[in-house]
PDB file of N, CA and C in Angstrom:
ATOM      1  N   MET Q   1      32.338 -76.026  40.841  1.00  0.00           N
ATOM      2  CA  MET Q   1      32.918 -75.493  39.629  1.00  0.00           C
ATOM      3  C   MET Q   1      32.693 -76.444  38.445  1.00  0.00           C
ATOM      4  N   ILE Q   2      32.875 -77.740  38.672  1.00  0.00           N
ATOM      5  CA  ILE Q   2      32.633 -78.724  37.609  1.00  0.00           C
ATOM      6  C   ILE Q   2      31.166 -78.690  37.194  1.00  0.00           C
ATOM      7  N   GLN Q   3      30.269 -78.526  38.161  1.00  0.00           N
ATOM      8  CA  GLN Q   3      28.839 -78.456  37.845  1.00  0.00           C
ATOM      9  C   GLN Q   3      28.527 -77.238  36.984  1.00  0.00           C
ATOM     10  N   THR Q   4      29.156 -76.113  37.292  1.00  0.00           N
ATOM     11  CA  THR Q   4      28.939 -74.897  36.506  1.00  0.00           C
ATOM     12  C   THR Q   4      29.410 -75.096  35.070  1.00  0.00           C
ATOM     13  N   LEU Q   5      30.584 -75.679  34.898  1.00  0.00           N
ATOM     14  CA  LEU Q   5      31.106 -75.922  33.554  1.00  0.00           C
ATOM     15  C   LEU Q   5      30.237 -76.911  32.793  1.00  0.00           C
ATOM     16  N   ALA Q   6      29.768 -77.955  33.482  1.00  0.00           N
ATOM     17  CA  ALA Q   6      28.892 -78.946  32.843  1.00  0.00           C
ATOM     18  C   ALA Q   6      27.569 -78.303  32.439  1.00  0.00           C
ATOM     19  N   ARG Q   7      27.032 -77.428  33.300  1.00  0.00           N
ATOM     20  CA  ARG Q   7      25.771 -76.745  32.984  1.00  0.00           C
ATOM     21  C   ARG Q   7      25.957 -75.811  31.785  1.00  0.00           C
ATOM     22  N   ARG Q   8      27.079 -75.097  31.745  1.00  0.00           N
ATOM     23  CA  ARG Q   8      27.352 -74.211  30.603  1.00  0.00           C
ATOM     24  C   ARG Q   8      27.444 -75.005  29.306  1.00  0.00           C
ATOM     25  N   LEU Q   9      28.128 -76.140  29.360  1.00  0.00           N
ATOM     26  CA  LEU Q   9      28.268 -76.979  28.175  1.00  0.00           C
ATOM     27  C   LEU Q   9      26.911 -77.515  27.728  1.00  0.00           C
ATOM     28  N   THR Q  10      26.118 -77.984  28.680  1.00  0.00           N
ATOM     29  CA  THR Q  10      24.784 -78.503  28.369  1.00  0.00           C
ATOM     30  C   THR Q  10      23.896 -77.412  27.779  1.00  0.00           C
ATOM     31  N   ASN Q  11      23.902 -76.232  28.390  1.00  0.00           N
ATOM     32  CA  ASN Q  11      23.089 -75.128  27.877  1.00  0.00           C
ATOM     33  C   ASN Q  11      23.523 -74.719  26.475  1.00  0.00           C
ATOM     34  N   ALA Q  12      24.821 -74.720  26.223  1.00  0.00           N
ATOM     35  CA  ALA Q  12      25.317 -74.342  24.899  1.00  0.00           C
ATOM     36  C   ALA Q  12      24.889 -75.349  23.833  1.00  0.00           C
ATOM     37  N   ILE Q  13      24.917 -76.618  24.181  1.00  0.00           N
ATOM     38  CA  ILE Q  13      24.546 -77.654  23.213  1.00  0.00           C
ATOM     39  C   ILE Q  13      23.041 -77.659  22.963  1.00  0.00           C
ATOM     40  N   ARG Q  14      22.253 -77.406  23.998  1.00  0.00           N
ATOM     41  CA  ARG Q  14      20.794 -77.467  23.881  1.00  0.00           C
ATOM     42  C   ARG Q  14      20.166 -76.197  23.313  1.00  0.00           C
ATOM     43  N   THR Q  15      20.877 -75.088  23.331  1.00  0.00           N
ATOM     44  CA  THR Q  15      20.311 -73.827  22.868  1.00  0.00           C
ATOM     45  C   THR Q  15      20.268 -73.806  21.348  1.00  0.00           C
ATOM     46  N   ILE Q  16      19.079 -73.598  20.813  1.00  0.00           N
ATOM     47  CA  ILE Q  16      18.897 -73.498  19.367  1.00  0.00           C
ATOM     48  C   ILE Q  16      18.587 -72.040  19.053  1.00  0.00           C
ATOM     49  N   PRO Q  17      19.375 -71.418  18.183  1.00  0.00           N
ATOM     50  CA  PRO Q  17      19.132 -70.011  17.864  1.00  0.00           C
ATOM     51  C   PRO Q  17      17.749 -69.802  17.240  1.00  0.00           C
ATOM     52  N   ALA Q  18      17.151 -68.657  17.540  1.00  0.00           N
ATOM     53  CA  ALA Q  18      15.863 -68.294  16.949  1.00  0.00           C
ATOM     54  C   ALA Q  18      16.075 -67.890  15.489  1.00  0.00           C
ATOM     55  N   LYS Q  19      14.977 -67.816  14.746  1.00  0.00           N
ATOM     56  CA  LYS Q  19      15.055 -67.458  13.332  1.00  0.00           C
ATOM     57  C   LYS Q  19      15.728 -66.094  13.155  1.00  0.00           C
ATOM     58  N   ARG Q  20      15.400 -65.154  14.032  1.00  0.00           N
ATOM     59  CA  ARG Q  20      15.992 -63.816  13.979  1.00  0.00           C
ATOM     60  C   ARG Q  20      17.510 -63.885  14.149  1.00  0.00           C
ATOM     61  N   ASP Q  21      17.978 -64.761  15.026  1.00  0.00           N
ATOM     62  CA  ASP Q  21      19.417 -64.920  15.253  1.00  0.00           C
ATOM     63  C   ASP Q  21      20.117 -65.493  14.024  1.00  0.00           C
ATOM     64  N   TRP Q  22      19.477 -66.462  13.361  1.00  0.00           N
ATOM     65  CA  TRP Q  22      20.051 -67.035  12.144  1.00  0.00           C
ATOM     66  C   TRP Q  22      20.151 -65.975  11.049  1.00  0.00           C
ATOM     67  N   VAL Q  23      19.095 -65.169  10.900  1.00  0.00           N
ATOM     68  CA  VAL Q  23      19.102 -64.115   9.880  1.00  0.00           C
ATOM     69  C   VAL Q  23      20.221 -63.117  10.161  1.00  0.00           C
ATOM     70  N   TRP Q  24      20.372 -62.727  11.418  1.00  0.00           N
ATOM     71  CA  TRP Q  24      21.418 -61.795  11.825  1.00  0.00           C
ATOM     72  C   TRP Q  24      22.806 -62.384  11.527  1.00  0.00           C
ATOM     73  N   ALA Q  25      23.018 -63.636  11.870  1.00  0.00           N
ATOM     74  CA  ALA Q  25      24.316 -64.284  11.645  1.00  0.00           C
ATOM     75  C   ALA Q  25      24.629 -64.396  10.152  1.00  0.00           C
ATOM     76  N   ILE Q  26      23.646 -64.776   9.357  1.00  0.00           N
ATOM     77  CA  ILE Q  26      23.862 -64.911   7.912  1.00  0.00           C
ATOM     78  C   ILE Q  26      24.143 -63.550   7.284  1.00  0.00           C
ATOM     79  N   ALA Q  27      23.413 -62.521   7.722  1.00  0.00           N
ATOM     80  CA  ALA Q  27      23.647 -61.173   7.192  1.00  0.00           C
ATOM     81  C   ALA Q  27      25.065 -60.706   7.511  1.00  0.00           C
ATOM     82  N   LEU Q  28      25.512 -60.914   8.740  1.00  0.00           N
ATOM     83  CA  LEU Q  28      26.874 -60.517   9.111  1.00  0.00           C
ATOM     84  C   LEU Q  28      27.920 -61.304   8.324  1.00  0.00           C
ATOM     85  N   LEU Q  29      27.671 -62.597   8.120  1.00  0.00           N
ATOM     86  CA  LEU Q  29      28.604 -63.419   7.352  1.00  0.00           C
ATOM     87  C   LEU Q  29      28.701 -62.941   5.902  1.00  0.00           C
ATOM     88  N   LEU Q  30      27.567 -62.592   5.307  1.00  0.00           N
ATOM     89  CA  LEU Q  30      27.577 -62.092   3.928  1.00  0.00           C
ATOM     90  C   LEU Q  30      28.311 -60.755   3.823  1.00  0.00           C
ATOM     91  N   ILE Q  31      28.087 -59.869   4.788  1.00  0.00           N
ATOM     92  CA  ILE Q  31      28.789 -58.581   4.786  1.00  0.00           C
ATOM     93  C   ILE Q  31      30.289 -58.802   4.949  1.00  0.00           C
ATOM     94  N   TYR Q  32      30.651 -59.651   5.899  1.00  0.00           N
ATOM     95  CA  TYR Q  32      32.067 -59.959   6.141  1.00  0.00           C
ATOM     96  C   TYR Q  32      32.708 -60.535   4.877  1.00  0.00           C
ATOM     97  N   GLY Q  33      32.022 -61.482   4.241  1.00  0.00           N
ATOM     98  CA  GLY Q  33      32.542 -62.087   3.016  1.00  0.00           C
ATOM     99  C   GLY Q  33      32.669 -61.086   1.885  1.00  0.00           C
ATOM    100  N   ALA Q  34      31.674 -60.205   1.749  1.00  0.00           N
ATOM    101  CA  ALA Q  34      31.711 -59.204   0.682  1.00  0.00           C
ATOM    102  C   ALA Q  34      32.871 -58.231   0.860  1.00  0.00           C
ATOM    103  N   VAL Q  35      33.240 -57.957   2.098  1.00  0.00           N
ATOM    104  CA  VAL Q  35      34.338 -57.021   2.357  1.00  0.00           C
ATOM    105  C   VAL Q  35      35.696 -57.715   2.256  1.00  0.00           C
ATOM    106  N   PHE Q  36      35.842 -58.857   2.924  1.00  0.00           N
ATOM    107  CA  PHE Q  36      37.178 -59.437   3.083  1.00  0.00           C
ATOM    108  C   PHE Q  36      37.548 -60.503   2.053  1.00  0.00           C
ATOM    109  N   LEU Q  37      36.600 -61.111   1.384  1.00  0.00           N
ATOM    110  CA  LEU Q  37      36.937 -62.088   0.349  1.00  0.00           C
ATOM    111  C   LEU Q  37      37.704 -61.442  -0.809  1.00  0.00           C
ATOM    112  N   PRO Q  38      37.244 -60.310  -1.330  1.00  0.00           N
ATOM    113  CA  PRO Q  38      38.037 -59.668  -2.393  1.00  0.00           C
ATOM    114  C   PRO Q  38      39.434 -59.240  -1.929  1.00  0.00           C
ATOM    115  N   ILE Q  39      39.542 -58.784  -0.687  1.00  0.00           N
ATOM    116  CA  ILE Q  39      40.852 -58.382  -0.160  1.00  0.00           C
ATOM    117  C   ILE Q  39      41.776 -59.595  -0.075  1.00  0.00           C
ATOM    118  N   GLY Q  40      41.263 -60.703   0.432  1.00  0.00           N
ATOM    119  CA  GLY Q  40      42.070 -61.915   0.557  1.00  0.00           C
ATOM    120  C   GLY Q  40      42.502 -62.471  -0.782  1.00  0.00           C
ATOM    121  N   LEU Q  41      41.609 -62.452  -1.765  1.00  0.00           N
ATOM    122  CA  LEU Q  41      41.959 -62.950  -3.097  1.00  0.00           C
ATOM    123  C   LEU Q  41      42.958 -62.028  -3.786  1.00  0.00           C
ATOM    124  N   ALA Q  42      42.756 -60.708  -3.665  1.00  0.00           N
ATOM    125  CA  ALA Q  42      43.652 -59.749  -4.323  1.00  0.00           C
ATOM    126  C   ALA Q  42      45.053 -59.771  -3.723  1.00  0.00           C
ATOM    127  N   SER Q  43      45.147 -60.012  -2.427  1.00  0.00           N
ATOM    128  CA  SER Q  43      46.460 -60.007  -1.768  1.00  0.00           C
ATOM    129  C   SER Q  43      47.193 -61.338  -1.907  1.00  0.00           C
ATOM    130  N   GLY Q  44      46.496 -62.367  -2.363  1.00  0.00           N
ATOM    131  CA  GLY Q  44      47.111 -63.682  -2.484  1.00  0.00           C
ATOM    132  C   GLY Q  44      47.009 -64.519  -1.217  1.00  0.00           C
ATOM    133  N   PHE Q  45      46.396 -63.960  -0.180  1.00  0.00           N
ATOM    134  CA  PHE Q  45      46.219 -64.713   1.063  1.00  0.00           C
ATOM    135  C   PHE Q  45      45.255 -65.879   0.853  1.00  0.00           C
ATOM    136  N   LEU Q  46      44.235 -65.659   0.038  1.00  0.00           N
ATOM    137  CA  LEU Q  46      43.286 -66.719  -0.324  1.00  0.00           C
ATOM    138  C   LEU Q  46      43.497 -67.078  -1.786  1.00  0.00           C
ATOM    139  N   ARG Q  47      43.389 -68.367  -2.079  1.00  0.00           N
ATOM    140  CA  ARG Q  47      43.507 -68.835  -3.453  1.00  0.00           C
ATOM    141  C   ARG Q  47      42.334 -69.747  -3.757  1.00  0.00           C
ATOM    142  N   TRP Q  48      41.836 -69.673  -4.975  1.00  0.00           N
ATOM    143  CA  TRP Q  48      40.759 -70.551  -5.405  1.00  0.00           C
ATOM    144  C   TRP Q  48      41.390 -71.818  -5.962  1.00  0.00           C
ATOM    145  N   HIS Q  49      41.079 -72.964  -5.328  1.00  0.00           N
ATOM    146  CA  HIS Q  49      41.668 -74.222  -5.753  1.00  0.00           C
ATOM    147  C   HIS Q  49      40.624 -75.315  -5.568  1.00  0.00           C
ATOM    148  N   LEU Q  50      40.327 -76.036  -6.628  1.00  0.00           N
ATOM    149  CA  LEU Q  50      39.386 -77.148  -6.530  1.00  0.00           C
ATOM    150  C   LEU Q  50      40.107 -78.367  -5.962  1.00  0.00           C
ATOM    151  N   PRO Q  51      39.498 -79.047  -4.999  1.00  0.00           N
ATOM    152  CA  PRO Q  51      40.147 -80.233  -4.420  1.00  0.00           C
ATOM    153  C   PRO Q  51      40.231 -81.360  -5.442  1.00  0.00           C
ATOM    154  N   SER Q  52      41.211 -82.235  -5.230  1.00  0.00           N
ATOM    155  CA  SER Q  52      41.408 -83.340  -6.166  1.00  0.00           C
ATOM    156  C   SER Q  52      40.320 -84.398  -6.039  1.00  0.00           C
ATOM    157  N   SER Q  53      39.682 -84.489  -4.870  1.00  0.00           N
ATOM    158  CA  SER Q  53      38.588 -85.445  -4.710  1.00  0.00           C
ATOM    159  C   SER Q  53      37.555 -84.890  -3.733  1.00  0.00           C
ATOM    160  N   LEU Q  54      36.347 -85.375  -3.865  1.00  0.00           N
ATOM    161  CA  LEU Q  54      35.262 -84.951  -2.979  1.00  0.00           C
ATOM    162  C   LEU Q  54      35.546 -85.367  -1.546  1.00  0.00           C
ATOM    163  N   TRP Q  55      36.088 -86.567  -1.351  1.00  0.00           N
ATOM    164  CA  TRP Q  55      36.372 -87.052   0.007  1.00  0.00           C
ATOM    165  C   TRP Q  55      37.452 -86.230   0.691  1.00  0.00           C
ATOM    166  N   LEU Q  56      38.409 -85.761  -0.069  1.00  0.00           N
ATOM    167  CA  LEU Q  56      39.442 -84.887   0.489  1.00  0.00           C
ATOM    168  C   LEU Q  56      38.819 -83.576   0.969  1.00  0.00           C
ATOM    169  N   ALA Q  57      37.925 -83.019   0.166  1.00  0.00           N
ATOM    170  CA  ALA Q  57      37.252 -81.775   0.543  1.00  0.00           C
ATOM    171  C   ALA Q  57      36.400 -81.967   1.792  1.00  0.00           C
ATOM    172  N   ILE Q  58      35.676 -83.074   1.867  1.00  0.00           N
ATOM    173  CA  ILE Q  58      34.851 -83.361   3.045  1.00  0.00           C
ATOM    174  C   ILE Q  58      35.734 -83.529   4.275  1.00  0.00           C
ATOM    175  N   GLY Q  59      36.848 -84.218   4.131  1.00  0.00           N
ATOM    176  CA  GLY Q  59      37.771 -84.403   5.252  1.00  0.00           C
ATOM    177  C   GLY Q  59      38.323 -83.088   5.775  1.00  0.00           C
ATOM    178  N   VAL Q  60      38.689 -82.196   4.866  1.00  0.00           N
ATOM    179  CA  VAL Q  60      39.200 -80.883   5.276  1.00  0.00           C
ATOM    180  C   VAL Q  60      38.114 -80.096   5.994  1.00  0.00           C
ATOM    181  N   LEU Q  61      36.892 -80.127   5.483  1.00  0.00           N
ATOM    182  CA  LEU Q  61      35.786 -79.413   6.126  1.00  0.00           C
ATOM    183  C   LEU Q  61      35.501 -79.948   7.524  1.00  0.00           C
ATOM    184  N   VAL Q  62      35.497 -81.257   7.680  1.00  0.00           N
ATOM    185  CA  VAL Q  62      35.233 -81.856   8.996  1.00  0.00           C
ATOM    186  C   VAL Q  62      36.347 -81.506   9.976  1.00  0.00           C
ATOM    187  N   ARG Q  63      37.594 -81.603   9.533  1.00  0.00           N
ATOM    188  CA  ARG Q  63      38.717 -81.256  10.424  1.00  0.00           C
ATOM    189  C   ARG Q  63      38.686 -79.786  10.811  1.00  0.00           C
ATOM    190  N   ALA Q  64      38.341 -78.913   9.879  1.00  0.00           N
ATOM    191  CA  ALA Q  64      38.274 -77.482  10.188  1.00  0.00           C
ATOM    192  C   ALA Q  64      37.140 -77.180  11.158  1.00  0.00           C
ATOM    193  N   LEU Q  65      36.043 -77.920  11.064  1.00  0.00           N
ATOM    194  CA  LEU Q  65      34.932 -77.728  11.994  1.00  0.00           C
ATOM    195  C   LEU Q  65      35.328 -78.152  13.394  1.00  0.00           C
ATOM    196  N   LEU Q  66      35.972 -79.308  13.505  1.00  0.00           N
ATOM    197  CA  LEU Q  66      36.311 -79.837  14.825  1.00  0.00           C
ATOM    198  C   LEU Q  66      37.485 -79.104  15.460  1.00  0.00           C
ATOM    199  N   MET Q  67      38.531 -78.881  14.690  1.00  0.00           N
ATOM    200  CA  MET Q  67      39.714 -78.220  15.240  1.00  0.00           C
ATOM    201  C   MET Q  67      40.246 -77.283  14.186  1.00  0.00           C
ATOM    202  N   PRO Q  68      40.218 -76.032  14.338  1.00  0.00           N
ATOM    203  CA  PRO Q  68      40.057 -75.290  15.577  1.00  0.00           C
ATOM    204  C   PRO Q  68      38.634 -74.851  15.884  1.00  0.00           C
ATOM    205  N   GLY Q  69      37.724 -74.931  14.929  1.00  0.00           N
ATOM    206  CA  GLY Q  69      36.398 -74.353  15.093  1.00  0.00           C
ATOM    207  C   GLY Q  69      35.660 -74.696  16.364  1.00  0.00           C
ATOM    208  N   LEU Q  70      35.208 -75.914  16.480  1.00  0.00           N
ATOM    209  CA  LEU Q  70      34.365 -76.309  17.605  1.00  0.00           C
ATOM    210  C   LEU Q  70      35.126 -76.341  18.920  1.00  0.00           C
ATOM    211  N   SER Q  71      36.337 -76.841  18.909  1.00  0.00           N
ATOM    212  CA  SER Q  71      37.094 -76.951  20.162  1.00  0.00           C
ATOM    213  C   SER Q  71      37.407 -75.575  20.748  1.00  0.00           C
ATOM    214  N   GLU Q  72      37.790 -74.615  19.914  1.00  0.00           N
ATOM    215  CA  GLU Q  72      38.072 -73.270  20.417  1.00  0.00           C
ATOM    216  C   GLU Q  72      36.807 -72.595  20.929  1.00  0.00           C
ATOM    217  N   GLU Q  73      35.715 -72.745  20.227  1.00  0.00           N
ATOM    218  CA  GLU Q  73      34.458 -72.141  20.679  1.00  0.00           C
ATOM    219  C   GLU Q  73      34.032 -72.718  22.020  1.00  0.00           C
ATOM    220  N   LEU Q  74      34.152 -74.032  22.167  1.00  0.00           N
ATOM    221  CA  LEU Q  74      33.756 -74.651  23.434  1.00  0.00           C
ATOM    222  C   LEU Q  74      34.613 -74.158  24.590  1.00  0.00           C
ATOM    223  N   PHE Q  75      35.912 -74.066  24.397  1.00  0.00           N
ATOM    224  CA  PHE Q  75      36.771 -73.656  25.505  1.00  0.00           C
ATOM    225  C   PHE Q  75      36.687 -72.158  25.771  1.00  0.00           C
ATOM    226  N   PHE Q  76      36.957 -71.337  24.758  1.00  0.00           N
ATOM    227  CA  PHE Q  76      37.090 -69.900  24.981  1.00  0.00           C
ATOM    228  C   PHE Q  76      35.758 -69.177  25.114  1.00  0.00           C
ATOM    229  N   ARG Q  77      34.681 -69.737  24.602  1.00  0.00           N
ATOM    230  CA  ARG Q  77      33.405 -69.042  24.682  1.00  0.00           C
ATOM    231  C   ARG Q  77      32.446 -69.723  25.651  1.00  0.00           C
ATOM    232  N   VAL Q  78      32.269 -71.017  25.525  1.00  0.00           N
ATOM    233  CA  VAL Q  78      31.267 -71.721  26.337  1.00  0.00           C
ATOM    234  C   VAL Q  78      31.732 -71.914  27.773  1.00  0.00           C
ATOM    235  N   LEU Q  79      32.930 -72.422  27.964  1.00  0.00           N
ATOM    236  CA  LEU Q  79      33.376 -72.750  29.319  1.00  0.00           C
ATOM    237  C   LEU Q  79      33.852 -71.533  30.109  1.00  0.00           C
ATOM    238  N   LEU Q  80      34.481 -70.566  29.459  1.00  0.00           N
ATOM    239  CA  LEU Q  80      35.031 -69.430  30.193  1.00  0.00           C
ATOM    240  C   LEU Q  80      34.022 -68.308  30.445  1.00  0.00           C
ATOM    241  N   ILE Q  81      33.130 -68.057  29.508  1.00  0.00           N
ATOM    242  CA  ILE Q  81      32.200 -66.929  29.636  1.00  0.00           C
ATOM    243  C   ILE Q  81      30.887 -67.421  30.241  1.00  0.00           C
ATOM    244  N   PRO Q  82      30.387 -66.743  31.283  1.00  0.00           N
ATOM    245  CA  PRO Q  82      29.117 -67.159  31.896  1.00  0.00           C
ATOM    246  C   PRO Q  82      27.973 -67.163  30.883  1.00  0.00           C
ATOM    247  N   HIS Q  83      27.115 -68.177  30.970  1.00  0.00           N
ATOM    248  CA  HIS Q  83      25.950 -68.302  30.099  1.00  0.00           C
ATOM    249  C   HIS Q  83      24.967 -67.181  30.424  1.00  0.00           C
ATOM    250  N   PRO Q  84      24.226 -66.690  29.433  1.00  0.00           N
ATOM    251  CA  PRO Q  84      23.252 -65.624  29.698  1.00  0.00           C
ATOM    252  C   PRO Q  84      22.221 -65.978  30.777  1.00  0.00           C
ATOM    253  N   LEU Q  85      21.948 -67.264  30.983  1.00  0.00           N
ATOM    254  CA  LEU Q  85      20.995 -67.662  32.020  1.00  0.00           C
ATOM    255  C   LEU Q  85      21.580 -67.538  33.426  1.00  0.00           C
ATOM    256  N   GLU Q  86      22.905 -67.466  33.545  1.00  0.00           N
ATOM    257  CA  GLU Q  86      23.535 -67.301  34.853  1.00  0.00           C
ATOM    258  C   GLU Q  86      23.388 -65.846  35.286  1.00  0.00           C
ATOM    259  N   SER Q  87      23.050 -65.657  36.542  1.00  0.00           N
ATOM    260  CA  SER Q  87      22.853 -64.287  37.034  1.00  0.00           C
ATOM    261  C   SER Q  87      24.181 -63.728  37.540  1.00  0.00           C
ATOM    262  N   VAL Q  88      24.950 -63.160  36.626  1.00  0.00           N
ATOM    263  CA  VAL Q  88      26.214 -62.519  36.984  1.00  0.00           C
ATOM    264  C   VAL Q  88      26.143 -61.057  36.558  1.00  0.00           C
ATOM    265  N   SER Q  89      26.891 -60.222  37.249  1.00  0.00           N
ATOM    266  CA  SER Q  89      26.885 -58.796  36.931  1.00  0.00           C
ATOM    267  C   SER Q  89      27.565 -58.549  35.585  1.00  0.00           C
ATOM    268  N   LEU Q  90      27.285 -57.385  35.039  1.00  0.00           N
ATOM    269  CA  LEU Q  90      27.894 -57.008  33.767  1.00  0.00           C
ATOM    270  C   LEU Q  90      29.415 -56.898  33.909  1.00  0.00           C
ATOM    271  N   THR Q  91      29.870 -56.454  35.073  1.00  0.00           N
ATOM    272  CA  THR Q  91      31.309 -56.352  35.328  1.00  0.00           C
ATOM    273  C   THR Q  91      31.959 -57.732  35.340  1.00  0.00           C
ATOM    274  N   THR Q  92      31.317 -58.686  36.011  1.00  0.00           N
ATOM    275  CA  THR Q  92      31.847 -60.053  36.055  1.00  0.00           C
ATOM    276  C   THR Q  92      31.868 -60.667  34.660  1.00  0.00           C
ATOM    277  N   ARG Q  93      30.780 -60.507  33.932  1.00  0.00           N
ATOM    278  CA  ARG Q  93      30.714 -61.045  32.568  1.00  0.00           C
ATOM    279  C   ARG Q  93      31.802 -60.411  31.703  1.00  0.00           C
ATOM    280  N   GLY Q  94      31.964 -59.100  31.807  1.00  0.00           N
ATOM    281  CA  GLY Q  94      33.003 -58.406  31.038  1.00  0.00           C
ATOM    282  C   GLY Q  94      34.401 -58.871  31.408  1.00  0.00           C
ATOM    283  N   GLY Q  95      34.615 -59.130  32.700  1.00  0.00           N
ATOM    284  CA  GLY Q  95      35.918 -59.638  33.140  1.00  0.00           C
ATOM    285  C   GLY Q  95      36.232 -60.990  32.531  1.00  0.00           C
ATOM    286  N   TRP Q  96      35.250 -61.883  32.531  1.00  0.00           N
ATOM    287  CA  TRP Q  96      35.465 -63.212  31.945  1.00  0.00           C
ATOM    288  C   TRP Q  96      35.624 -63.144  30.427  1.00  0.00           C
ATOM    289  N   ILE Q  97      34.925 -62.215  29.796  1.00  0.00           N
ATOM    290  CA  ILE Q  97      35.113 -62.025  28.353  1.00  0.00           C
ATOM    291  C   ILE Q  97      36.541 -61.568  28.080  1.00  0.00           C
ATOM    292  N   GLY Q  98      37.047 -60.661  28.918  1.00  0.00           N
ATOM    293  CA  GLY Q  98      38.433 -60.206  28.773  1.00  0.00           C
ATOM    294  C   GLY Q  98      39.433 -61.327  28.972  1.00  0.00           C
ATOM    295  N   VAL Q  99      39.227 -62.147  30.007  1.00  0.00           N
ATOM    296  CA  VAL Q  99      40.114 -63.292  30.260  1.00  0.00           C
ATOM    297  C   VAL Q  99      40.084 -64.254  29.072  1.00  0.00           C
ATOM    298  N   SER Q 100      38.887 -64.513  28.561  1.00  0.00           N
ATOM    299  CA  SER Q 100      38.746 -65.418  27.423  1.00  0.00           C
ATOM    300  C   SER Q 100      39.469 -64.865  26.195  1.00  0.00           C
ATOM    301  N   TRP Q 101      39.289 -63.590  25.930  1.00  0.00           N
ATOM    302  CA  TRP Q 101      39.894 -62.974  24.752  1.00  0.00           C
ATOM    303  C   TRP Q 101      41.416 -62.970  24.855  1.00  0.00           C
ATOM    304  N   ILE Q 102      41.938 -62.573  26.010  1.00  0.00           N
ATOM    305  CA  ILE Q 102      43.391 -62.548  26.195  1.00  0.00           C
ATOM    306  C   ILE Q 102      43.972 -63.960  26.087  1.00  0.00           C
ATOM    307  N   SER Q 103      43.299 -64.943  26.680  1.00  0.00           N
ATOM    308  CA  SER Q 103      43.760 -66.336  26.585  1.00  0.00           C
ATOM    309  C   SER Q 103      43.767 -66.816  25.143  1.00  0.00           C
ATOM    310  N   PHE Q 104      42.754 -66.446  24.385  1.00  0.00           N
ATOM    311  CA  PHE Q 104      42.669 -66.849  22.984  1.00  0.00           C
ATOM    312  C   PHE Q 104      43.802 -66.226  22.172  1.00  0.00           C
ATOM    313  N   VAL Q 105      44.076 -64.960  22.395  1.00  0.00           N
ATOM    314  CA  VAL Q 105      45.111 -64.258  21.634  1.00  0.00           C
ATOM    315  C   VAL Q 105      46.500 -64.794  21.969  1.00  0.00           C
ATOM    316  N   LEU Q 106      46.724 -65.087  23.247  1.00  0.00           N
ATOM    317  CA  LEU Q 106      48.039 -65.585  23.644  1.00  0.00           C
ATOM    318  C   LEU Q 106      48.198 -67.023  23.205  1.00  0.00           C
TER     319      LEU Q 106
END
């Protein structure tokens, strides 16, 4: 089991998305931003505020990347869900996706 988790972590770190994957991700991010940024600003959930210093802004960005960003992705996506290179059935993969999603929500 430890070997499987280590292999999943290694595969996740070594996998570099193809150009097509980057384009797809950027397109989805732009669509998401175009839809939800105006809603967040209009509702007051998001506010435009310039940081008092550049170092403060960099610190916030780094902390947001590490926790919750990177740590949650590593646990709920990389370690719990089988890697595409692992030969598991669609039912097994779907089950682990469900476990991961429920664990994340709870």
